[in-house]
Amino acid sequence: MVSAEENVVLQGKIKRKKKKQVTTPRPACSWVYFSRDFIKEYSASHPESSGLKAATKAASDAWKSMSLDEKEKYTRRAREVWDNYLSTAPTRTPKPRKQAKLVTRCSPGRLFNVIQRLTNEQKAAVKSMGFGSLLDLRCRTLRRSLCLWLLERFNTTRRSLEICGERIPITPKDVELVMGLAASGKDVVNSGSDDLIADLRHSYDATNHGISVRLLEERLAEPEAGEEFKRSFVLYALGTLLSPTARLDVSPSFLHFLTNMDVVHQYNWGKFLLDRLVCEVSRFHQGKQRAVGGCLLFLQLFYYESISVEENGALAPALVPSLSSWGEDEITEREKRERELGGYGCGEVVCKKRCLDLDSCEFMGQLDRPPPACSTNNGVGDDTLLEHKENKVMMDGLCLLSNNGVGHDALLVGLSFPWFGWLVSCGDRFLLSRVRLSDFLH
């Protein structure tokens, strides 16, 4: 009787034997045909020589000394065999190449370490440029398995993530909500005459490869908080987090929009970040580069904010920008919950529930404008008095935030009823709490 274990081993041997019988060996090259003939003659004429080592060495020396004409008959023979092999061998379907490991220059940890060493004057300079949200960065490492999973589902043509059976569009305003970078203003243009940035290139020792990240780290270690610091900080933030390329250095093309540091806060950084991310991911999809550029941290945090892993798609309070919500502990807990559910993409899409679609509620930086009309199709009806109370609550809240110095960083979101989101001042950040409208109306 053959045991089950022995039967498994026997079946494995049979399969391997069948595989060897079916597989057609690849033809040899011209050198192999020559060496076979040469070694036979050499062994016959040198009976005292034992083994193949001496014969193979002699064949190699003879082959190297032969002219192309002398090698022609062996080359022709090998070509004929190869052509016959290609015409008779079954067509092999190539397996799709799958990258198991993500290579990226996006490194939130490097920027985090630099931020920890900034002085109060330097932090004030960062805020004056519109990059104050980066000072609340708490995440140090990317979850590369998640980023790679998202890259495979990132439709660069539609600028959307296709996950959980839905297509989730990504806009510059999503960048604003996640990263805290303005999604309005002048376009960031990183092109122009090289003569205009020649002096800046020289001051940063820029080569054809780029500007050294280590050089920028050394500059940022100095206590100076003026124009040079501002320029170095923006270059460093772009090169390590917001818009890294596939290379190790920072692109010198960024100097084109950093010639005048007084207008940096006027740029549409949200659009720039998204445009660069789409461009870099497209190049990665096309196989033009092995490493992935762009702000992958934004992609990671956007997924966390758009997909709920809580029961019944429950929404937890969120900070705006959400960059400050996600530290290492929160991300570790989130990843644990993802695994418990069976992996990425098993949660529920909640970006619509969060009412963070600013296409219909554009309040960022526009507190002097009256709120737009919002749908009340939630059973409230056309009660004029109720609508008046609702609008009064909204306007009172906006005035309260404005009078308390919240300014353009305040954001009112989710004006659909009976729920809406409200931002409450919380230092430099704002807690997005979920409040029932009836609490205000009674």
XYZ file of C-alpha atoms in Angstrom:
442
model
C 0.000 0.000 0.000
C 1.275 3.458 -0.912
C 0.781 6.025 1.831
C -0.846 9.389 1.130
C 2.459 11.194 1.614
C 4.294 8.877 -0.791
C 1.476 9.304 -3.313
C 1.861 13.105 -3.217
C 5.618 12.792 -3.825
C 5.022 10.334 -6.680
C 2.465 12.603 -8.348
C 4.886 15.516 -8.086
C 7.625 13.519 -9.840
C 5.222 12.495 -12.617
C 4.190 16.122 -13.201
C 7.804 17.270 -13.344
C 8.636 14.469 -15.793
C 5.698 15.388 -18.046
C 6.743 19.031 -17.923
C 10.260 18.115 -19.055
C 8.870 16.030 -21.909
C 6.565 18.788 -23.163
C 9.061 21.640 -22.920
C 11.168 22.112 -26.048
C 14.777 22.981 -25.189
C 16.027 26.327 -26.451
C 18.565 26.118 -29.306
C 22.250 26.577 -28.622
C 24.337 29.503 -29.842
C 27.106 29.397 -32.460
C 29.830 29.055 -29.819
C 28.250 25.881 -28.459
C 28.154 24.223 -31.892
C 31.796 25.115 -32.482
C 32.963 23.959 -29.051
C 31.240 20.579 -29.418
C 33.085 19.836 -32.684
C 36.376 21.248 -31.406
C 36.344 19.299 -28.122
C 35.714 16.006 -29.965
C 38.722 16.584 -32.216
C 40.843 17.872 -29.336
C 40.083 14.852 -27.132
C 40.939 12.478 -29.995
C 44.258 14.202 -30.739
C 45.211 14.679 -27.072
C 44.555 11.341 -25.332
C 46.837 12.345 -22.472
C 44.456 15.192 -21.542
C 41.889 14.165 -18.935
C 38.642 16.023 -18.380
C 37.029 18.875 -20.265
C 38.808 21.794 -18.623
C 41.845 21.831 -20.926
C 39.743 21.095 -24.029
C 37.273 23.859 -23.205
C 40.117 26.326 -22.614
C 41.641 25.420 -25.962
C 38.246 25.794 -27.675
C 37.787 29.230 -26.132
C 41.208 30.412 -27.304
C 40.567 29.081 -30.798
C 37.144 30.746 -31.005
C 38.564 34.115 -29.990
C 41.237 33.946 -32.671
C 38.790 33.068 -35.473
C 37.581 35.667 -37.962
C 33.904 36.375 -38.649
C 34.144 34.465 -41.923
C 35.501 31.417 -40.105
C 32.674 31.616 -37.577
C 30.054 32.065 -40.281
C 29.168 28.371 -40.740
C 28.481 27.973 -37.017
C 26.536 31.229 -36.901
C 24.421 30.155 -39.876
C 23.783 26.769 -38.312
C 22.646 28.333 -35.035
C 20.365 30.780 -36.879
C 18.696 27.994 -38.859
C 18.021 25.971 -35.721
C 16.701 29.063 -33.943
C 14.343 29.971 -36.801
C 12.987 26.434 -36.817
C 12.493 26.597 -33.053
C 10.513 29.835 -33.294
C 8.265 28.462 -36.039
C 7.401 25.227 -34.223
C 7.487 26.165 -30.539
C 4.092 26.998 -28.959
C 3.447 30.660 -28.255
C 4.100 31.506 -24.636
C 1.875 34.040 -22.954
C 4.110 36.343 -20.918
C 3.111 36.707 -17.306
C 2.215 40.253 -16.298
C 5.053 41.923 -14.454
C 3.989 42.783 -10.970
C 6.067 45.069 -8.804
C 6.148 43.644 -5.303
C 7.906 46.570 -3.664
C 7.171 50.266 -3.962
C 10.082 52.607 -4.607
C 9.357 56.264 -3.868
C 11.148 59.441 -2.798
C 8.112 60.668 -0.864
C 9.451 60.776 2.687
C 7.251 62.496 5.297
C 9.700 61.426 7.993
C 12.488 63.619 6.603
C 10.262 66.691 6.548
C 8.922 65.828 10.009
C 12.445 65.778 11.441
C 13.288 69.159 9.905
C 10.068 70.727 11.190
C 10.845 69.632 14.746
C 14.020 71.738 14.694
C 12.477 74.960 13.379
C 12.476 78.068 15.557
C 9.338 80.083 16.268
C 10.468 82.717 13.747
C 10.952 80.060 11.096
C 7.540 78.545 11.809
C 5.996 81.993 11.407
C 7.768 82.315 8.049
C 6.351 78.952 6.957
C 2.834 80.070 7.882
C 3.241 83.339 5.975
C 3.822 81.346 2.770
C 0.649 79.285 3.196
C 2.396 76.104 4.316
C 1.413 76.311 7.981
C -0.534 73.044 7.797
C 2.731 71.150 7.299
C 3.806 72.172 10.799
C 1.103 69.805 12.111
C 2.531 66.835 10.194
C 2.508 63.775 12.482
C 2.948 60.880 10.061
C 6.548 59.744 9.566
C 6.256 56.714 7.302
C 4.226 55.727 4.270
C 2.226 52.513 4.254
C 3.803 51.284 1.039
C 1.550 48.276 0.568
C -1.484 50.580 0.670
C 0.141 53.116 -1.659
C 0.973 50.400 -4.185
C -2.601 49.094 -3.951
C -3.937 52.606 -4.572
C -1.576 53.197 -7.502
C -2.976 50.118 -9.215
C -6.461 51.632 -8.902
C -5.593 55.244 -9.717
C -7.159 56.277 -13.025
C -4.942 59.156 -14.121
C -7.163 59.988 -17.101
C -10.266 60.496 -14.970
C -8.254 61.584 -11.926
C -10.085 59.180 -9.690
C -9.653 56.155 -7.457
C -11.659 53.131 -8.528
C -12.170 51.248 -5.282
C -14.974 49.577 -3.354
C -16.977 49.317 -6.555
C -17.110 53.090 -6.980
C -15.181 55.800 -8.778
C -14.036 58.473 -6.343
C -12.912 61.663 -8.125
C -9.950 63.606 -6.770
C -9.831 67.391 -7.098
C -7.510 70.171 -5.878
C -10.029 70.892 -3.140
C -9.477 67.399 -1.804
C -5.806 68.323 -1.568
C -6.846 71.419 0.369
C -8.921 69.409 2.837
C -6.290 66.724 3.340
C -3.013 68.650 3.116
C -4.168 72.160 3.992
C -2.742 73.720 0.816
C -4.741 76.416 -0.980
C -6.788 75.207 -3.953
C -7.229 78.657 -5.460
C -4.955 81.353 -6.803
C -2.390 81.643 -9.566
C -1.122 78.561 -11.364
C 2.333 77.377 -10.363
C 4.566 77.527 -13.447
C 7.875 75.673 -13.235
C 9.257 76.613 -16.627
C 10.935 79.609 -18.224
C 14.291 80.944 -19.307
C 17.263 79.364 -17.550
C 18.924 82.786 -17.460
C 16.295 83.978 -14.977
C 17.291 81.347 -12.426
C 21.007 81.100 -13.216
C 22.031 82.843 -9.988
C 19.688 80.704 -7.889
C 20.985 77.521 -9.514
C 24.507 78.608 -8.665
C 23.614 79.432 -5.046
C 22.157 75.929 -4.583
C 24.941 74.170 -6.508
C 22.267 72.769 -8.820
C 23.494 70.194 -11.323
C 21.702 68.501 -14.195
C 20.512 65.940 -11.638
C 19.025 68.577 -9.349
C 19.489 70.250 -5.980
C 20.920 68.146 -3.170
C 18.431 67.323 -0.407
C 21.271 67.215 2.113
C 22.351 70.717 1.113
C 18.823 71.956 1.804
C 18.830 70.213 5.185
C 22.055 72.015 6.078
C 20.567 75.368 5.045
C 17.415 74.735 7.087
C 19.498 73.912 10.161
C 20.607 77.557 10.320
C 18.503 79.923 12.498
C 17.917 82.433 9.670
C 14.215 82.920 8.842
C 14.350 85.294 5.881
C 13.926 84.868 2.158
C 16.650 82.238 1.778
C 15.072 80.121 4.505
C 11.661 80.393 2.876
C 12.992 79.326 -0.504
C 14.963 76.434 0.977
C 11.960 75.252 2.985
C 9.625 75.229 -0.026
C 12.232 73.377 -2.103
C 12.710 70.833 0.671
C 8.973 70.340 1.255
C 8.401 69.846 -2.471
C 11.342 67.486 -2.889
C 10.598 65.257 0.097
C 6.811 65.281 0.422
C 4.632 67.445 -1.811
C 6.118 66.853 -5.252
C 9.119 64.515 -5.209
C 10.326 63.113 -8.500
C 11.686 59.642 -9.183
C 15.192 61.018 -8.612
C 17.016 61.542 -5.333
C 17.470 65.299 -5.775
C 15.040 68.221 -5.944
C 14.127 69.437 -9.413
C 15.841 72.784 -10.189
C 12.805 73.707 -12.315
C 11.067 74.591 -9.035
C 13.277 77.681 -8.840
C 11.207 79.310 -11.600
C 8.314 79.984 -9.216
C 10.544 80.821 -6.253
C 12.262 83.906 -7.633
C 9.864 86.179 -5.713
C 9.067 84.753 -2.286
C 6.531 87.504 -1.549
C 3.948 85.920 -3.872
C 4.361 82.262 -2.875
C 1.211 82.359 -0.744
C -0.821 83.403 -3.799
C -0.249 80.160 -5.706
C -2.711 77.307 -6.216
C -0.636 74.643 -4.493
C -3.500 72.150 -4.370
C -3.736 72.050 -8.155
C 0.037 71.892 -8.521
C 0.320 68.922 -6.146
C -2.445 67.003 -7.903
C -1.113 67.764 -11.400
C 2.350 66.554 -10.451
C 0.965 63.425 -8.791
C -1.064 62.519 -11.882
C 1.954 63.102 -14.132
C 4.281 60.962 -12.014
C 1.778 58.112 -11.622
C 1.141 58.148 -15.382
C 4.852 57.716 -16.047
C 4.923 54.858 -13.539
C 1.953 53.141 -15.197
C 3.648 53.454 -18.581
C 6.796 51.798 -17.249
C 8.937 54.874 -17.896
C 10.289 54.865 -14.356
C 10.616 52.290 -11.616
C 10.262 54.743 -8.745
C 7.025 56.639 -8.140
C 7.040 60.410 -7.745
C 4.330 62.676 -6.393
C 2.772 63.087 -2.964
C 1.793 59.533 -2.059
C 1.019 60.633 1.501
C -1.923 62.623 0.144
C -3.167 59.532 -1.679
C -2.882 57.472 1.508
C -4.684 59.988 3.733
C -7.338 60.639 1.078
C -8.145 56.922 1.166
C -8.393 56.951 4.965
C -10.770 59.919 4.859
C -12.891 58.552 2.006
C -13.335 54.959 3.196
C -14.812 54.120 6.583
C -13.831 50.888 8.315
C -16.174 51.440 11.238
C -19.450 49.622 11.728
C -22.289 50.915 9.523
C -19.908 53.400 7.916
C -19.836 55.530 11.074
C -18.010 58.844 10.769
C -15.450 59.780 13.368
C -14.782 63.461 14.115
C -12.162 64.789 11.729
C -9.719 67.669 11.730
C -9.414 70.050 8.809
C -6.923 69.682 7.289
C -6.940 65.973 8.015
C -3.140 65.852 7.748
C -3.041 66.674 11.457
C -5.441 63.805 12.301
C -3.130 61.003 11.270
C -0.134 60.173 13.430
C 1.669 56.861 13.651
C -0.680 55.521 16.340
C -3.828 56.393 14.397
C -2.454 54.906 11.185
C -1.353 51.713 12.934
C -4.836 51.297 14.388
C -6.405 51.975 10.996
C -4.194 49.388 9.286
C -5.107 46.853 11.963
C -8.787 47.462 11.302
C -8.209 47.086 7.539
C -6.664 43.654 8.110
C -9.539 42.594 10.336
C -12.008 43.421 7.559
C -10.074 41.371 5.029
C -7.730 43.909 3.465
C -7.916 47.204 1.629
C -11.136 48.127 -0.122
C -13.452 46.274 2.259
C -14.796 49.414 3.936
C -17.587 51.762 2.908
C -17.225 54.865 0.754
C -18.163 57.822 2.971
C -16.687 60.810 1.164
C -20.210 61.844 0.126
C -21.520 61.413 3.649
C -18.836 63.736 4.956
C -20.313 66.403 2.679
C -16.857 67.580 1.760
C -17.714 68.229 -1.864
C -16.760 71.884 -2.112
C -18.130 72.153 -5.636
C -21.493 72.895 -4.021
C -20.329 74.533 -0.793
C -17.438 76.863 -1.572
C -16.652 78.513 1.724
C -12.887 78.140 1.917
C -11.511 81.659 2.105
C -14.862 83.256 1.267
C -16.411 84.178 4.608
C -17.451 87.566 3.253
C -19.800 85.858 0.805
C -23.307 84.714 1.768
C -23.650 80.936 1.880
C -24.945 79.308 -1.320
C -28.395 77.811 -1.480
C -28.393 74.204 -0.313
C -30.838 71.406 -0.850
C -33.342 70.744 1.924
C -34.825 67.600 0.429
C -34.602 65.592 3.641
C -38.145 65.745 4.873
C -37.839 69.335 6.057
C -40.138 70.556 3.305
C -40.588 74.168 2.181
C -41.120 75.657 5.592
C -40.043 79.290 5.091
C -39.612 79.937 8.805
C -37.412 76.881 9.193
C -35.273 77.934 6.240
C -34.889 81.394 7.784
C -33.753 79.874 11.090
C -31.360 77.541 9.313
C -29.743 80.391 7.378
C -29.522 82.502 10.511
C -27.709 79.689 12.337
C -25.234 79.379 9.467
C -24.589 83.121 9.215
C -24.276 83.523 12.982
C -21.746 80.718 13.034
C -19.745 82.261 10.216
C -19.735 85.650 11.944
C -18.667 83.996 15.208
C -15.725 82.290 13.536
C -14.754 85.466 11.683
C -14.945 87.649 14.798
C -12.727 85.224 16.682
C -9.934 85.600 14.170
C -10.493 82.346 12.355
C -10.210 84.126 9.003
C -9.831 82.300 5.723
C -8.791 79.013 7.351
C -12.354 78.392 8.519
C -14.542 76.036 6.554
C -18.250 75.285 6.755
C -19.115 71.987 5.165
C -22.079 69.663 4.772
C -25.049 72.011 4.787
C -27.532 69.242 3.954
C -30.121 68.586 6.647
C -30.819 67.268 9.257
C -27.058 66.987 9.731
C -24.333 69.433 8.939
C -20.693 69.778 9.811
C -19.450 72.638 11.893
C -15.918 73.844 12.447
C -15.048 74.892 15.972
C -11.895 76.852 16.626
C -9.214 74.601 18.104
C -5.918 76.487 18.096
C -4.572 76.404 14.559
C -6.841 73.497 13.702
C -10.603 73.031 13.607
C -12.612 70.145 14.932
C -15.247 68.985 12.485
C -18.052 67.879 14.798
C -21.380 66.466 13.766
C -24.264 68.462 15.275
C -28.011 67.946 14.809
C -29.692 71.022 13.384
C -32.633 70.752 15.772
C -30.279 71.487 18.687
C -29.894 74.990 17.290
C -33.532 75.539 16.380
C -35.090 74.827 19.784
